[in-house]
C-alpha positions as CSV (number, residue, x, y, z in Angstrom):
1,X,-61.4,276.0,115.5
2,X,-59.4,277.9,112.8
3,X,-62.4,281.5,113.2
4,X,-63.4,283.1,116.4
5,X,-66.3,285.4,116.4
6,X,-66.0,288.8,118.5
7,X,-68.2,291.1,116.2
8,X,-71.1,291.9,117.1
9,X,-72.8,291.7,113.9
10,X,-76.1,294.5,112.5
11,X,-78.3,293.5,110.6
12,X,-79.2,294.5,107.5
13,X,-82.8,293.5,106.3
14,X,-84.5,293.7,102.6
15,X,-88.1,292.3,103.2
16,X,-90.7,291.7,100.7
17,X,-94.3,293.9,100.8
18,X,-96.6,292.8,103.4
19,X,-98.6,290.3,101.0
20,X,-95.8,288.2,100.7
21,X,-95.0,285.2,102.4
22,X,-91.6,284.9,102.7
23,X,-89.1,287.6,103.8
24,X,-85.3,287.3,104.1
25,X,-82.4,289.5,105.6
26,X,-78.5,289.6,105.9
27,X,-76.2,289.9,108.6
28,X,-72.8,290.9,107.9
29,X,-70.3,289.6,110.1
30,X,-66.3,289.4,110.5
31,X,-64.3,286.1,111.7
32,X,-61.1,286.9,113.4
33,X,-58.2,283.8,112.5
34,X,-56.9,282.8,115.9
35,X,-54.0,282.0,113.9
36,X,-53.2,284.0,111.1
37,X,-53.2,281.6,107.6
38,X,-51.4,281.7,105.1
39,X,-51.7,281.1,101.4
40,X,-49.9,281.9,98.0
41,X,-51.4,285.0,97.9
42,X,-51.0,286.7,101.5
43,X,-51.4,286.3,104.9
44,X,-55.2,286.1,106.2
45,X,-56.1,287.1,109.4
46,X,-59.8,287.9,108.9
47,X,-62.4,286.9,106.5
48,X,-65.7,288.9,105.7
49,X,-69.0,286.8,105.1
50,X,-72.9,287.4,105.3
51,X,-75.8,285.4,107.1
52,X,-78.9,284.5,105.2
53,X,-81.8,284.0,107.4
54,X,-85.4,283.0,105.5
55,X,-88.9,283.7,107.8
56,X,-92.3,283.8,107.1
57,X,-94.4,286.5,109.5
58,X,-97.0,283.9,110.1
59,X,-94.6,281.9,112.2
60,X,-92.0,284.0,113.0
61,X,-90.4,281.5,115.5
62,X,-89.4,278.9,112.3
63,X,-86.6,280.3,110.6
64,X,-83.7,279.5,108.2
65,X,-80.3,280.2,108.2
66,X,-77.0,279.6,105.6
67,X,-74.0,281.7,105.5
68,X,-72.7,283.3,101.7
69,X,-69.1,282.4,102.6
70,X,-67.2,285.5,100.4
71,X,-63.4,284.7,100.2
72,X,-61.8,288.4,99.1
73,X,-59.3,288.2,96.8
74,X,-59.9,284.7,96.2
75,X,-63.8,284.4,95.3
76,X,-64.6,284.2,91.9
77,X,-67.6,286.7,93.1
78,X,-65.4,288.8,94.9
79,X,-66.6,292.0,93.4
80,X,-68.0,295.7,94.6
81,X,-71.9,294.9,93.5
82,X,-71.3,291.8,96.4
83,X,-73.9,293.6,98.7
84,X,-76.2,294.9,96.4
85,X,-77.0,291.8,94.9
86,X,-77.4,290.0,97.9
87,X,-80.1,292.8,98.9
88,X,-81.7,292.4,95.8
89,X,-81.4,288.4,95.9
90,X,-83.0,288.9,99.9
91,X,-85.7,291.8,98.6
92,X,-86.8,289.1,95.9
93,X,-87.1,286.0,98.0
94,X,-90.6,285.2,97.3
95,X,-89.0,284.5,93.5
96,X,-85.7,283.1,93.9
97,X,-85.9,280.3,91.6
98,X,-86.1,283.2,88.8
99,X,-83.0,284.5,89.5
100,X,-79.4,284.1,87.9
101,X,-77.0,283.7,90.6
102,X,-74.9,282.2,88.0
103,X,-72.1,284.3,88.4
104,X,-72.7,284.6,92.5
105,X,-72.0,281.3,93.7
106,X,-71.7,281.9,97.3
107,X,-74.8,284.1,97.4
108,X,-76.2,281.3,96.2
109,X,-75.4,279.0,98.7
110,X,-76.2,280.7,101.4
111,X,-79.7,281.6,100.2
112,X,-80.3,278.1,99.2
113,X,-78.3,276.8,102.3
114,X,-81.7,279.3,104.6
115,X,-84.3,278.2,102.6
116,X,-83.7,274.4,102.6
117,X,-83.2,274.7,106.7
118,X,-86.5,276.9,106.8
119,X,-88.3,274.4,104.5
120,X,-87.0,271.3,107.3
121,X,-88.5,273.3,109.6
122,X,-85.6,275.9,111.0
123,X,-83.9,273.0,112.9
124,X,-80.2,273.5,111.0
125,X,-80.5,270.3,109.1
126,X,-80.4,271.1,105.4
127,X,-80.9,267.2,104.4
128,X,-81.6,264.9,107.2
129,X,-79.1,261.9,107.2
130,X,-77.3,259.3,109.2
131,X,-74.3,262.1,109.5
132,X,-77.1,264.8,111.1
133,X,-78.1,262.4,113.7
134,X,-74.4,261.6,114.5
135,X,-75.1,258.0,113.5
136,X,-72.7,258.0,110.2
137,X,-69.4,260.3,110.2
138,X,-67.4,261.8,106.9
139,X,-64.6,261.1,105.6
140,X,-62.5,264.6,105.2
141,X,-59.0,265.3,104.8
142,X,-56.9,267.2,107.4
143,X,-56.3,270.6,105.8
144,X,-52.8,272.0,106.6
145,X,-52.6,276.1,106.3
146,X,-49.5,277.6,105.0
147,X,-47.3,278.2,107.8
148,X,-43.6,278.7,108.1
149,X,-41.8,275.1,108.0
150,X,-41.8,274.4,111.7
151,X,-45.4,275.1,112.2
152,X,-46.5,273.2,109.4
153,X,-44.5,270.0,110.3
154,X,-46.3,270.4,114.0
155,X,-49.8,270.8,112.1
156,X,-49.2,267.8,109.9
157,X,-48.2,265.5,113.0
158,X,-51.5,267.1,114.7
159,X,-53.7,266.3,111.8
160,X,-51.6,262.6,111.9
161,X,-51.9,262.1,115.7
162,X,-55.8,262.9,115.3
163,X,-56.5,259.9,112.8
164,X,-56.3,261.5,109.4
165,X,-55.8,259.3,106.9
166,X,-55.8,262.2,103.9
167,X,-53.8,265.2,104.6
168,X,-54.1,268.3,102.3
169,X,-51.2,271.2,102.2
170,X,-51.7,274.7,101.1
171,X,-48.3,275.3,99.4
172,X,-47.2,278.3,97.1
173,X,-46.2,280.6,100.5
174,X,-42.8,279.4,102.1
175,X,-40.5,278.2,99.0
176,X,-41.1,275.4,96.9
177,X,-38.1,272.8,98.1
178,X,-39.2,273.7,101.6
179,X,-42.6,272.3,100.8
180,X,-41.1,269.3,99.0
181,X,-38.8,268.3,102.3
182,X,-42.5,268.3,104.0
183,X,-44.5,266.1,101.9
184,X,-40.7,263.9,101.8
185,X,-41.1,264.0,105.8
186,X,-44.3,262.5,105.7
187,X,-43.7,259.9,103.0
188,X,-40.5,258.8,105.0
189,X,-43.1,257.8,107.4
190,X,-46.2,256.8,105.8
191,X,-46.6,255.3,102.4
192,X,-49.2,256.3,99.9
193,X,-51.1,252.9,100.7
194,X,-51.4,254.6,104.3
195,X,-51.3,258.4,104.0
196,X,-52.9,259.9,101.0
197,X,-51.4,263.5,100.1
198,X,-53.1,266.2,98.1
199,X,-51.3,269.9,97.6
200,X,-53.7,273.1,96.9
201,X,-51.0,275.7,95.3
202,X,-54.3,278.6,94.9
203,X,-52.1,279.3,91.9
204,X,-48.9,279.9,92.8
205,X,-47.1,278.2,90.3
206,X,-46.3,279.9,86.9
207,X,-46.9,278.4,83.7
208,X,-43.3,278.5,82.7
209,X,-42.5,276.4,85.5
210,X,-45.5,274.8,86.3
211,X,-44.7,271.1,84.3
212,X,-41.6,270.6,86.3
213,X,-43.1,271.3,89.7
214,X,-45.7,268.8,88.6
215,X,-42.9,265.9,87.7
216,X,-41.4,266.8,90.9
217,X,-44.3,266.2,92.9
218,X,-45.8,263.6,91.2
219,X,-42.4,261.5,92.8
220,X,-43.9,261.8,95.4
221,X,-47.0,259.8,95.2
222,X,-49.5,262.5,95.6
223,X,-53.4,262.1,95.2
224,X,-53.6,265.1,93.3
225,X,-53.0,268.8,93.1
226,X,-55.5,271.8,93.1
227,X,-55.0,275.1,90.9
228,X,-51.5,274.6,90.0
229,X,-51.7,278.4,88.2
230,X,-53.7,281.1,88.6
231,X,-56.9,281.1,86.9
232,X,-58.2,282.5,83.7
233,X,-55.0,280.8,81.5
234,X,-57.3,278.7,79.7
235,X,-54.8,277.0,77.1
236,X,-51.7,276.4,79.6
237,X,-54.4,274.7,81.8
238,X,-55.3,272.7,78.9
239,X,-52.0,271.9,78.6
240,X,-50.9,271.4,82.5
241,X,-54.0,268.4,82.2
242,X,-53.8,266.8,79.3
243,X,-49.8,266.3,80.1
244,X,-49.3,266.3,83.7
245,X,-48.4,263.3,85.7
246,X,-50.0,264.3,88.8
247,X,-53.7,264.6,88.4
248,X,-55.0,268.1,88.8
């Protein structure tokens, strides 16, 4: 597991007036990295989020749960209102599907994430499926943190020895032609037939050089590549796409 969880959380609760039904609170909470992660912009060793949980006081017992994953400095809703409108969102339950969470994507989530698991009956199954019941699995990809160049080789060859047949590298952190020599390390072993590679660069790359980082990788027979520069830069993104040779 990448999170360990030693805070004891307190709740925080926003219910309704006694003739509604529903009723909803939030718990914040703090997950510790057991080992610190890196990405283009910084080292994480913590990470802030909030638990939903959805009741009615008629049957107190059945509840719903989702988590509002916030990602500071990285969250597109990563802003100082965060908590109020997530009390406001939990104060207003009874009427959720009249407000805009537009601009509060993980709010929404998480609120959507409790009330589906309430409305299955608070059993933590959201939709029931083959996967829930453990008789289908999911493909994924093996995501590969930013690291210095020894770790992330060992991670890779972990994620490798464990089956993965898609790996995915954070890059941006530890120098570009270092990263380069690990996706080359992987290719000198596994062809893109075999292994397929996808690079996340959180924006890391700069529009100036952006095109040729793109050629260079795209040598390499990459699936794709995530957020190549930070975002916001509308017009050198629509440039980046319509002229890249590695699909982003």
């Amino acid at each position: 597991m990448l999170f360990s969880r030693s805070v004891t959380p307190i709740s925080r609760s926003s219910p309704n007036s006694p003739d509604k039904m529903l009723k909803a609170s939030y718990t914040p909470y703090t997950l510790h990295f057991k080992v610190p992660s890196g990405t283009s912009r910084g080292i994480l060793t913590e990470k802030e989020t909030y638990f939903v949980k959805v009741w009615d006081d008629a049957a107190p017992d059945r509840c719903g749960l989702g988590e509002c994953a916030l990602f500071r400095g990285l969250g597109v809703d990563d802003r100082p209102e965060y908590e109020s409108v997530l009390q406001q969102v939990c104060r207003e339950i009874d009427r959720y599907e009249s407000l805009d969470l537009s601009a509060w994507s993980s709010i929404r989530f998480g609120v959507e994430t409790a009330l589906l698991d309430w409305q299955n009956g608070g059993r933590r199954v959201v939709y029931p499926s083959d996967f829930v019941t453990g008789g289908r699995g999911i493909t994924i990809n093996g995501l590969i943190w930013m690291g210095d160049k020894r770790t992330m080789v060992a991670r890779i060859e972990e994620k490798l020895a464990a089956g993965f047949s898609c790996i995915k590298l954070k890059i941006g952190a530890i120098g570009f032609e270092d990263e380069l020599a690990l996706l080359r390390h992987i290719r000198a072993h596994f062809s893109s037939r075999e292994i397929e590679l996808r690079v996340d660069a959180n924006g890391a790359f700069s529009p100036a050089d952006a095109m040729e980082k793109l050629k260079r990788l795209s040598e390499l027979e990459l699936h794709s590549i995530e957020q190549p520069i930070r975002a916001g830069q509308w017009e050198e993104m629509a440039r980046l796409a319509a002229d890249s040779p590695l699909p982003i």
